[in-house]
Amino acid sequence: MFKSVYNWIDERLDITPLWRDVADHEVPEHVNPAHHFSAFVYCFGGLTFFITVIQILSGMFLTMYYVPDIINAYASVDYLQHQVAFGQIVRGMHHFGASLVIVMMFLHTLRVFFTGSYKAPREMNWVVGMLIFFIMLGLGFTGYLLPWDNKAYYATKVGVEIAASVPVLGPYIADFLYGGDIVGAQTLTRFFAIHVFFLPGALIAMLAAHFIMIRKQGISGPL
Amino acid sequence: MAHGHNSNEKVVYVGDSRVKKSNHPNIPPDYTAFPGKSEAFIPNFLLKEWMVGCVVLVGFLAWTIAEPAPLGYPADPTNAAFVPMPDWYFLFLYQFLKYPYVSQDYILLGTLGVPGVLFGGLLLAPFLDTGKERRFYRRPIASSLMFLSLIACVYLTVVSWDHYQHTLEANGQIPEHIEREEKAREAAEAGKERPNYTKPAPVASLVDADDPAMDIAKQAQCVSCHAADLKGQGSVPPLTGVGDILSKEEIAEVITNGRNNGAMPAFKDSLSSEEIDQLATWLSKQKTAAE
């Protein structure tokens, strides 16, 4: 049954090479913790992706309840936290997952740095990885405002004030993020849009580039 | 380029503009060049990865159940006492910008100069460190710069966190999300409902606004301080809802003799005792629940 469905699709779209490119490859010994336990340092990239998937899924569920306006934002988070079934778990996963992603990504970056894996011919992949790092920091910054409690409000205020102190560009950045003169209704909707649409879009594109490059070039060899 | 109809194919496309099938053999890269035993990603390695992933996921779930995500009180832009605190991974930058020579007149150095060089260097690392050597102990410059930055980041983060704790202690504050959790726990232990910060406090409105006592209130200049709708203004408290706090006798006492060293003047000379009684009776009916 499954085989015939696969053949039916393959006949039309020739998908065998596609999934081969994605999945059909070897895992060399020097990165396999089953052979050398110290090779666990090679797992941080995969873990970052794993947590990122958790972030995307839990975030999707959070938007089912979250309301991005200054009157209802806090109330909706409060409701989500205390009334919705499993709301505490989903919000907890998204909240702590945000920190975990940063930790895992940081460790992955250090592994790549200290094993010199960013060297030719993998320079572009390193640059894309750093862009992913910056996007993640942006996601952390914009997501912090959304619960609309005092901590969120004042951290955002301080953050945007720092950005605004950059000469020439600063006022434009502040204007873009604030959508006005203060952290207010416009700021919240903007941060919501940036957090939920702009940055995840950029993130997925960058992740795709990151993975295509690693499949093209293969993993770096043993030291 | 349209391909002609190939009788070998089952599906016939009209106006065929397909991407031509590539003639490259689809051989996955293999690692025979690397020493040791390599393993197929699917299914062998992926299966083990999934098992580890499941364990991690269960641990993560247990964590989120044991430790609820923090939530403070609703944002209040007029709250001047709140100590701002960014998320922990921004603390190093937050602390860094507090030092002289990277703040105030030198803020340009703090926001663009140093972070620009550091993050720029990190972004362009492959083009700065171009040697063939990969082992970190054979790349002293790159490695020591990275170690130095790491130590600096950890130090700045710790100092910033320490500073935050001290500020809280000096102000006699505890973080709002902890206070909120404490209050919820206390309420639960006392068998009460969890305090709700999402509903605005009920605003009392005037009860029996067309009572003749309102005319006394206007004549006696109550309205000049307590506002025309008696909802108070500035530091003058509202009289709406006053019945929730004070009894009729207490209200009469305040009207007669004043309060707060004359901030609320005494009216015993300008109002008759009947008028005061009438006014106090009416004000004692000003209850929120009476609506």
mmCIF file of N, CA and C in Angstrom, chain A residues 97-199:
data_model
loop_
_atom_site.group_PDB
_atom_site.id
_atom_site.type_symbol
_atom_site.label_atom_id
_atom_site.label_comp_id
_atom_site.label_asym_id
_atom_site.label_seq_id
_atom_site.Cartn_x
_atom_site.Cartn_y
_atom_site.Cartn_z
ATOM 1 N N GLY A 97 12.484 27.278 26.575
ATOM 2 C CA GLY A 97 13.086 26.873 25.300
ATOM 3 C C GLY A 97 13.869 28.010 24.675
ATOM 4 N N ALA A 98 13.384 29.245 24.863
ATOM 5 C CA ALA A 98 14.084 30.404 24.319
ATOM 6 C C ALA A 98 15.488 30.492 24.893
ATOM 7 N N SER A 99 15.610 30.204 26.192
ATOM 8 C CA SER A 99 16.939 30.225 26.802
ATOM 9 C C SER A 99 17.772 29.035 26.335
ATOM 10 N N LEU A 100 17.104 27.868 26.243
ATOM 11 C CA LEU A 100 17.819 26.662 25.823
ATOM 12 C C LEU A 100 18.387 26.813 24.420
ATOM 13 N N VAL A 101 17.595 27.400 23.509
ATOM 14 C CA VAL A 101 18.071 27.602 22.136
ATOM 15 C C VAL A 101 19.361 28.413 22.154
ATOM 16 N N ILE A 102 19.350 29.479 22.953
ATOM 17 C CA ILE A 102 20.538 30.330 23.013
ATOM 18 C C ILE A 102 21.733 29.531 23.547
ATOM 19 N N VAL A 103 21.491 28.747 24.599
ATOM 20 C CA VAL A 103 22.580 27.949 25.182
ATOM 21 C C VAL A 103 23.129 26.962 24.159
ATOM 22 N N MET A 104 22.219 26.204 23.528
ATOM 23 C CA MET A 104 22.639 25.176 22.566
ATOM 24 C C MET A 104 23.370 25.806 21.384
ATOM 25 N N MET A 105 22.827 26.925 20.912
ATOM 26 C CA MET A 105 23.426 27.584 19.755
ATOM 27 C C MET A 105 24.811 28.110 20.111
ATOM 28 N N PHE A 106 24.925 28.603 21.337
ATOM 29 C CA PHE A 106 26.204 29.114 21.824
ATOM 30 C C PHE A 106 27.229 27.983 21.860
ATOM 31 N N LEU A 107 26.814 26.826 22.403
ATOM 32 C CA LEU A 107 27.727 25.689 22.487
ATOM 33 C C LEU A 107 28.092 25.191 21.081
ATOM 34 N N HIS A 108 27.102 25.167 20.186
ATOM 35 C CA HIS A 108 27.358 24.756 18.799
ATOM 36 C C HIS A 108 28.377 25.691 18.152
ATOM 37 N N THR A 109 28.189 26.998 18.378
ATOM 38 C CA THR A 109 29.117 27.979 17.804
ATOM 39 C C THR A 109 30.535 27.755 18.336
ATOM 40 N N LEU A 110 30.631 27.504 19.648
ATOM 41 C CA LEU A 110 31.949 27.281 20.237
ATOM 42 C C LEU A 110 32.584 26.012 19.675
ATOM 43 N N ARG A 111 31.779 24.949 19.504
ATOM 44 C CA ARG A 111 32.314 23.703 18.947
ATOM 45 C C ARG A 111 32.880 23.974 17.546
ATOM 46 N N VAL A 112 32.085 24.656 16.720
ATOM 47 C CA VAL A 112 32.535 24.916 15.352
ATOM 48 C C VAL A 112 33.783 25.786 15.381
ATOM 49 N N PHE A 113 33.806 26.738 16.314
ATOM 50 C CA PHE A 113 34.961 27.628 16.383
ATOM 51 C C PHE A 113 36.214 26.867 16.792
ATOM 52 N N PHE A 114 36.110 26.106 17.875
ATOM 53 C CA PHE A 114 37.318 25.482 18.422
ATOM 54 C C PHE A 114 37.776 24.269 17.617
ATOM 55 N N THR A 115 36.892 23.666 16.822
ATOM 56 C CA THR A 115 37.364 22.603 15.932
ATOM 57 C C THR A 115 37.772 23.168 14.574
ATOM 58 N N GLY A 116 37.725 24.488 14.446
ATOM 59 C CA GLY A 116 38.144 25.117 13.190
ATOM 60 C C GLY A 116 37.319 24.674 11.994
ATOM 61 N N SER A 117 36.063 24.316 12.249
ATOM 62 C CA SER A 117 35.246 23.781 11.159
ATOM 63 C C SER A 117 34.735 24.867 10.226
ATOM 64 N N TYR A 118 34.957 26.125 10.592
ATOM 65 C CA TYR A 118 34.462 27.217 9.738
ATOM 66 C C TYR A 118 35.427 27.531 8.611
ATOM 67 N N LYS A 119 36.564 26.839 8.590
ATOM 68 C CA LYS A 119 37.593 27.167 7.603
ATOM 69 C C LYS A 119 37.202 26.669 6.229
ATOM 70 N N ALA A 120 37.940 27.159 5.209
ATOM 71 C CA ALA A 120 37.643 26.816 3.827
ATOM 72 C C ALA A 120 37.417 25.313 3.711
ATOM 73 N N PRO A 121 36.403 24.856 3.013
ATOM 74 C CA PRO A 121 35.500 25.638 2.150
ATOM 75 C C PRO A 121 34.195 26.021 2.822
ATOM 76 N N ARG A 122 34.134 26.076 4.168
ATOM 77 C CA ARG A 122 32.832 26.237 4.841
ATOM 78 C C ARG A 122 32.614 27.649 5.372
ATOM 79 N N GLU A 123 33.281 28.650 4.794
ATOM 80 C CA GLU A 123 33.155 30.028 5.302
ATOM 81 C C GLU A 123 31.715 30.511 5.248
ATOM 82 N N MET A 124 31.039 30.233 4.119
ATOM 83 C CA MET A 124 29.686 30.770 3.952
ATOM 84 C C MET A 124 28.737 30.206 4.991
ATOM 85 N N ASN A 125 28.951 28.934 5.328
ATOM 86 C CA ASN A 125 28.056 28.320 6.303
ATOM 87 C C ASN A 125 28.229 28.968 7.672
ATOM 88 N N TRP A 126 29.450 29.333 7.993
ATOM 89 C CA TRP A 126 29.691 30.036 9.266
ATOM 90 C C TRP A 126 28.961 31.379 9.277
ATOM 91 N N VAL A 127 29.077 32.113 8.176
ATOM 92 C CA VAL A 127 28.437 33.435 8.113
ATOM 93 C C VAL A 127 26.924 33.286 8.269
ATOM 94 N N VAL A 128 26.351 32.314 7.558
ATOM 95 C CA VAL A 128 24.910 32.081 7.683
ATOM 96 C C VAL A 128 24.565 31.696 9.119
ATOM 97 N N GLY A 129 25.418 30.876 9.737
ATOM 98 C CA GLY A 129 25.186 30.489 11.127
ATOM 99 C C GLY A 129 25.178 31.689 12.059
ATOM 100 N N MET A 130 26.094 32.625 11.824
ATOM 101 C CA MET A 130 26.118 33.824 12.663
ATOM 102 C C MET A 130 24.849 34.649 12.449
ATOM 103 N N LEU A 131 24.365 34.698 11.206
ATOM 104 C CA LEU A 131 23.114 35.417 10.949
ATOM 105 C C LEU A 131 21.966 34.757 11.713
ATOM 106 N N ILE A 132 21.970 33.421 11.745
ATOM 107 C CA ILE A 132 20.951 32.712 12.528
ATOM 108 C C ILE A 132 21.060 33.118 14.001
ATOM 109 N N PHE A 133 22.308 33.232 14.476
ATOM 110 C CA PHE A 133 22.540 33.652 15.867
ATOM 111 C C PHE A 133 21.889 35.012 16.121
ATOM 112 N N PHE A 134 22.112 35.964 15.221
ATOM 113 C CA PHE A 134 21.547 37.305 15.407
ATOM 114 C C PHE A 134 20.014 37.265 15.331
ATOM 115 N N ILE A 135 19.475 36.451 14.422
ATOM 116 C CA ILE A 135 18.017 36.336 14.315
ATOM 117 C C ILE A 135 17.444 35.789 15.617
ATOM 118 N N MET A 136 18.131 34.795 16.190
ATOM 119 C CA MET A 136 17.664 34.212 17.454
ATOM 120 C C MET A 136 17.667 35.261 18.563
ATOM 121 N N LEU A 137 18.719 36.077 18.621
ATOM 122 C CA LEU A 137 18.759 37.133 19.634
ATOM 123 C C LEU A 137 17.594 38.103 19.415
ATOM 124 N N GLY A 138 17.312 38.404 18.147
ATOM 125 C CA GLY A 138 16.183 39.284 17.826
ATOM 126 C C GLY A 138 14.866 38.668 18.271
ATOM 127 N N LEU A 139 14.729 37.364 18.064
ATOM 128 C CA LEU A 139 13.514 36.674 18.503
ATOM 129 C C LEU A 139 13.391 36.752 20.017
ATOM 130 N N GLY A 140 14.517 36.583 20.714
ATOM 131 C CA GLY A 140 14.500 36.676 22.173
ATOM 132 C C GLY A 140 14.079 38.060 22.635
ATOM 133 N N PHE A 141 14.622 39.077 21.985
ATOM 134 C CA PHE A 141 14.323 40.455 22.375
ATOM 135 C C PHE A 141 12.859 40.800 22.123
ATOM 136 N N THR A 142 12.346 40.447 20.943
ATOM 137 C CA THR A 142 10.964 40.817 20.616
ATOM 138 C C THR A 142 9.968 39.983 21.419
ATOM 139 N N GLY A 143 10.330 38.708 21.697
ATOM 140 C CA GLY A 143 9.407 37.856 22.441
ATOM 141 C C GLY A 143 9.276 38.272 23.894
ATOM 142 N N TYR A 144 10.313 38.921 24.410
ATOM 143 C CA TYR A 144 10.339 39.305 25.817
ATOM 144 C C TYR A 144 9.228 40.300 26.147
ATOM 145 N N LEU A 145 8.842 41.132 25.166
ATOM 146 C CA LEU A 145 7.836 42.172 25.418
ATOM 147 C C LEU A 145 6.417 41.598 25.493
ATOM 148 N N LEU A 146 6.190 40.499 24.774
ATOM 149 C CA LEU A 146 4.813 40.073 24.512
ATOM 150 C C LEU A 146 3.948 39.800 25.746
ATOM 151 N N PRO A 147 4.478 39.235 26.870
ATOM 152 C CA PRO A 147 3.577 39.030 28.025
ATOM 153 C C PRO A 147 3.061 40.338 28.626
ATOM 154 N N TRP A 148 3.715 41.454 28.271
ATOM 155 C CA TRP A 148 3.235 42.782 28.685
ATOM 156 C C TRP A 148 3.142 42.920 30.193
ATOM 157 N N ASP A 149 4.126 42.389 30.916
ATOM 158 C CA ASP A 149 4.219 42.704 32.333
ATOM 159 C C ASP A 149 5.317 43.762 32.497
ATOM 160 N N ASN A 150 5.544 44.184 33.736
ATOM 161 C CA ASN A 150 6.496 45.278 33.960
ATOM 162 C C ASN A 150 7.896 44.936 33.460
ATOM 163 N N LYS A 151 8.304 43.685 33.695
ATOM 164 C CA LYS A 151 9.640 43.251 33.283
ATOM 165 C C LYS A 151 9.794 43.410 31.767
ATOM 166 N N ALA A 152 8.759 42.953 31.048
ATOM 167 C CA ALA A 152 8.770 43.044 29.600
ATOM 168 C C ALA A 152 8.835 44.504 29.163
ATOM 169 N N TYR A 153 7.991 45.311 29.784
ATOM 170 C CA TYR A 153 7.856 46.711 29.378
ATOM 171 C C TYR A 153 9.171 47.462 29.547
ATOM 172 N N TYR A 154 9.771 47.332 30.757
ATOM 173 C CA TYR A 154 10.957 48.143 31.017
ATOM 174 C C TYR A 154 12.192 47.618 30.307
ATOM 175 N N ALA A 155 12.282 46.292 30.126
ATOM 176 C CA ALA A 155 13.421 45.750 29.374
ATOM 177 C C ALA A 155 13.382 46.257 27.937
ATOM 178 N N THR A 156 12.183 46.291 27.351
ATOM 179 C CA THR A 156 12.053 46.766 25.982
ATOM 180 C C THR A 156 12.396 48.248 25.900
ATOM 181 N N LYS A 157 11.928 48.999 26.892
ATOM 182 C CA LYS A 157 12.203 50.433 26.918
ATOM 183 C C LYS A 157 13.713 50.671 26.927
ATOM 184 N N VAL A 158 14.404 49.978 27.836
ATOM 185 C CA VAL A 158 15.851 50.133 27.941
ATOM 186 C C VAL A 158 16.524 49.701 26.639
ATOM 187 N N GLY A 159 16.082 48.548 26.103
ATOM 188 C CA GLY A 159 16.693 48.021 24.880
ATOM 189 C C GLY A 159 16.574 48.981 23.718
ATOM 190 N N VAL A 160 15.376 49.523 23.525
ATOM 191 C CA VAL A 160 15.181 50.431 22.389
ATOM 192 C C VAL A 160 15.918 51.745 22.622
ATOM 193 N N GLU A 161 16.000 52.160 23.890
ATOM 194 C CA GLU A 161 16.757 53.389 24.182
ATOM 195 C C GLU A 161 18.234 53.220 23.821
ATOM 196 N N ILE A 162 18.753 52.021 24.101
ATOM 197 C CA ILE A 162 20.146 51.747 23.720
ATOM 198 C C ILE A 162 20.292 51.807 22.205
ATOM 199 N N ALA A 163 19.355 51.162 21.498
ATOM 200 C CA ALA A 163 19.409 51.178 20.029
ATOM 201 C C ALA A 163 19.282 52.604 19.509
ATOM 202 N N ALA A 164 18.482 53.422 20.199
ATOM 203 C CA ALA A 164 18.242 54.788 19.742
ATOM 204 C C ALA A 164 19.472 55.669 19.905
ATOM 205 N N SER A 165 20.419 55.246 20.763
ATOM 206 C CA SER A 165 21.602 56.072 20.992
ATOM 207 C C SER A 165 22.629 55.916 19.868
ATOM 208 N N VAL A 166 22.389 54.981 18.943
ATOM 209 C CA VAL A 166 23.271 54.840 17.784
ATOM 210 C C VAL A 166 23.119 56.088 16.922
ATOM 211 N N PRO A 167 24.222 56.717 16.503
ATOM 212 C CA PRO A 167 24.093 57.949 15.730
ATOM 213 C C PRO A 167 23.444 57.689 14.358
ATOM 214 N N VAL A 168 22.813 58.706 13.822
ATOM 215 C CA VAL A 168 22.161 58.721 12.512
ATOM 216 C C VAL A 168 21.031 57.703 12.424
ATOM 217 N N LEU A 169 21.379 56.415 12.481
ATOM 218 C CA LEU A 169 20.367 55.376 12.295
ATOM 219 C C LEU A 169 19.465 55.216 13.518
ATOM 220 N N GLY A 170 20.017 55.507 14.709
ATOM 221 C CA GLY A 170 19.327 55.239 15.968
ATOM 222 C C GLY A 170 17.882 55.678 16.006
ATOM 223 N N PRO A 171 17.594 56.971 15.744
ATOM 224 C CA PRO A 171 16.206 57.429 15.811
ATOM 225 C C PRO A 171 15.289 56.662 14.868
ATOM 226 N N TYR A 172 15.822 56.261 13.714
ATOM 227 C CA TYR A 172 14.982 55.505 12.773
ATOM 228 C C TYR A 172 14.671 54.120 13.301
ATOM 229 N N ILE A 173 15.694 53.486 13.921
ATOM 230 C CA ILE A 173 15.475 52.158 14.517
ATOM 231 C C ILE A 173 14.422 52.261 15.611
ATOM 232 N N ALA A 174 14.591 53.276 16.489
ATOM 233 C CA ALA A 174 13.651 53.452 17.594
ATOM 234 C C ALA A 174 12.243 53.695 17.054
ATOM 235 N N ASP A 175 12.141 54.518 16.024
ATOM 236 C CA ASP A 175 10.845 54.828 15.430
ATOM 237 C C ASP A 175 10.210 53.568 14.851
ATOM 238 N N PHE A 176 11.047 52.760 14.190
ATOM 239 C CA PHE A 176 10.547 51.527 13.577
ATOM 240 C C PHE A 176 10.026 50.559 14.640
ATOM 241 N N LEU A 177 10.769 50.458 15.757
ATOM 242 C CA LEU A 177 10.372 49.505 16.792
ATOM 243 C C LEU A 177 9.223 50.031 17.632
ATOM 244 N N TYR A 178 9.294 51.326 18.014
ATOM 245 C CA TYR A 178 8.246 51.906 18.859
ATOM 246 C C TYR A 178 6.941 52.088 18.088
ATOM 247 N N GLY A 179 7.039 52.552 16.855
ATOM 248 C CA GLY A 179 5.833 52.929 16.122
ATOM 249 C C GLY A 179 5.223 54.171 16.720
ATOM 250 N N GLY A 180 6.005 54.953 17.471
ATOM 251 C CA GLY A 180 5.516 56.169 18.126
ATOM 252 C C GLY A 180 6.609 56.685 19.013
ATOM 253 N N ASP A 181 6.213 57.371 20.086
ATOM 254 C CA ASP A 181 7.219 57.972 20.958
ATOM 255 C C ASP A 181 7.490 57.158 22.214
ATOM 256 N N ILE A 182 6.611 56.228 22.525
ATOM 257 C CA ILE A 182 6.768 55.447 23.759
ATOM 258 C C ILE A 182 6.551 53.974 23.453
ATOM 259 N N VAL A 183 6.882 53.114 24.421
ATOM 260 C CA VAL A 183 6.492 51.708 24.321
ATOM 261 C C VAL A 183 4.987 51.674 24.556
ATOM 262 N N GLY A 184 4.243 51.366 23.508
ATOM 263 C CA GLY A 184 2.788 51.437 23.634
ATOM 264 C C GLY A 184 2.100 50.431 22.743
ATOM 265 N N ALA A 185 0.869 50.747 22.363
ATOM 266 C CA ALA A 185 0.056 49.806 21.596
ATOM 267 C C ALA A 185 0.738 49.408 20.289
ATOM 268 N N GLN A 186 1.299 50.421 19.598
ATOM 269 C CA GLN A 186 1.965 50.152 18.322
ATOM 270 C C GLN A 186 3.193 49.269 18.516
ATOM 271 N N THR A 187 3.925 49.535 19.595
ATOM 272 C CA THR A 187 5.139 48.755 19.851
ATOM 273 C C THR A 187 4.795 47.283 20.008
ATOM 274 N N LEU A 188 3.715 47.031 20.754
ATOM 275 C CA LEU A 188 3.345 45.644 21.021
ATOM 276 C C LEU A 188 2.962 44.928 19.723
ATOM 277 N N THR A 189 2.148 45.576 18.893
ATOM 278 C CA THR A 189 1.746 44.904 17.648
ATOM 279 C C THR A 189 2.946 44.724 16.727
ATOM 280 N N ARG A 190 3.846 45.709 16.723
ATOM 281 C CA ARG A 190 5.034 45.571 15.880
ATOM 282 C C ARG A 190 5.912 44.428 16.347
ATOM 283 N N PHE A 191 6.151 44.378 17.656
ATOM 284 C CA PHE A 191 6.993 43.305 18.181
ATOM 285 C C PHE A 191 6.349 41.953 17.915
ATOM 286 N N PHE A 192 5.021 41.916 18.025
ATOM 287 C CA PHE A 192 4.328 40.662 17.744
ATOM 288 C C PHE A 192 4.559 40.244 16.290
ATOM 289 N N ALA A 193 4.371 41.196 15.373
ATOM 290 C CA ALA A 193 4.553 40.884 13.949
ATOM 291 C C ALA A 193 5.992 40.456 13.665
ATOM 292 N N ILE A 194 6.955 41.178 14.249
ATOM 293 C CA ILE A 194 8.358 40.844 14.019
ATOM 294 C C ILE A 194 8.670 39.464 14.590
ATOM 295 N N HIS A 195 8.116 39.207 15.785
ATOM 296 C CA HIS A 195 8.423 37.948 16.473
ATOM 297 C C HIS A 195 7.771 36.755 15.793
ATOM 298 N N VAL A 196 6.591 36.957 15.217
ATOM 299 C CA VAL A 196 5.810 35.822 14.728
ATOM 300 C C VAL A 196 5.933 35.646 13.213
ATOM 301 N N PHE A 197 6.176 36.738 12.482
ATOM 302 C CA PHE A 197 6.231 36.606 11.022
ATOM 303 C C PHE A 197 7.601 36.930 10.434
ATOM 304 N N PHE A 198 8.127 38.115 10.720
ATOM 305 C CA PHE A 198 9.350 38.548 10.035
ATOM 306 C C PHE A 198 10.533 37.649 10.385
ATOM 307 N N LEU A 199 10.856 37.571 11.673
ATOM 308 C CA LEU A 199 12.059 36.840 12.066
ATOM 309 C C LEU A 199 11.954 35.329 11.825
#
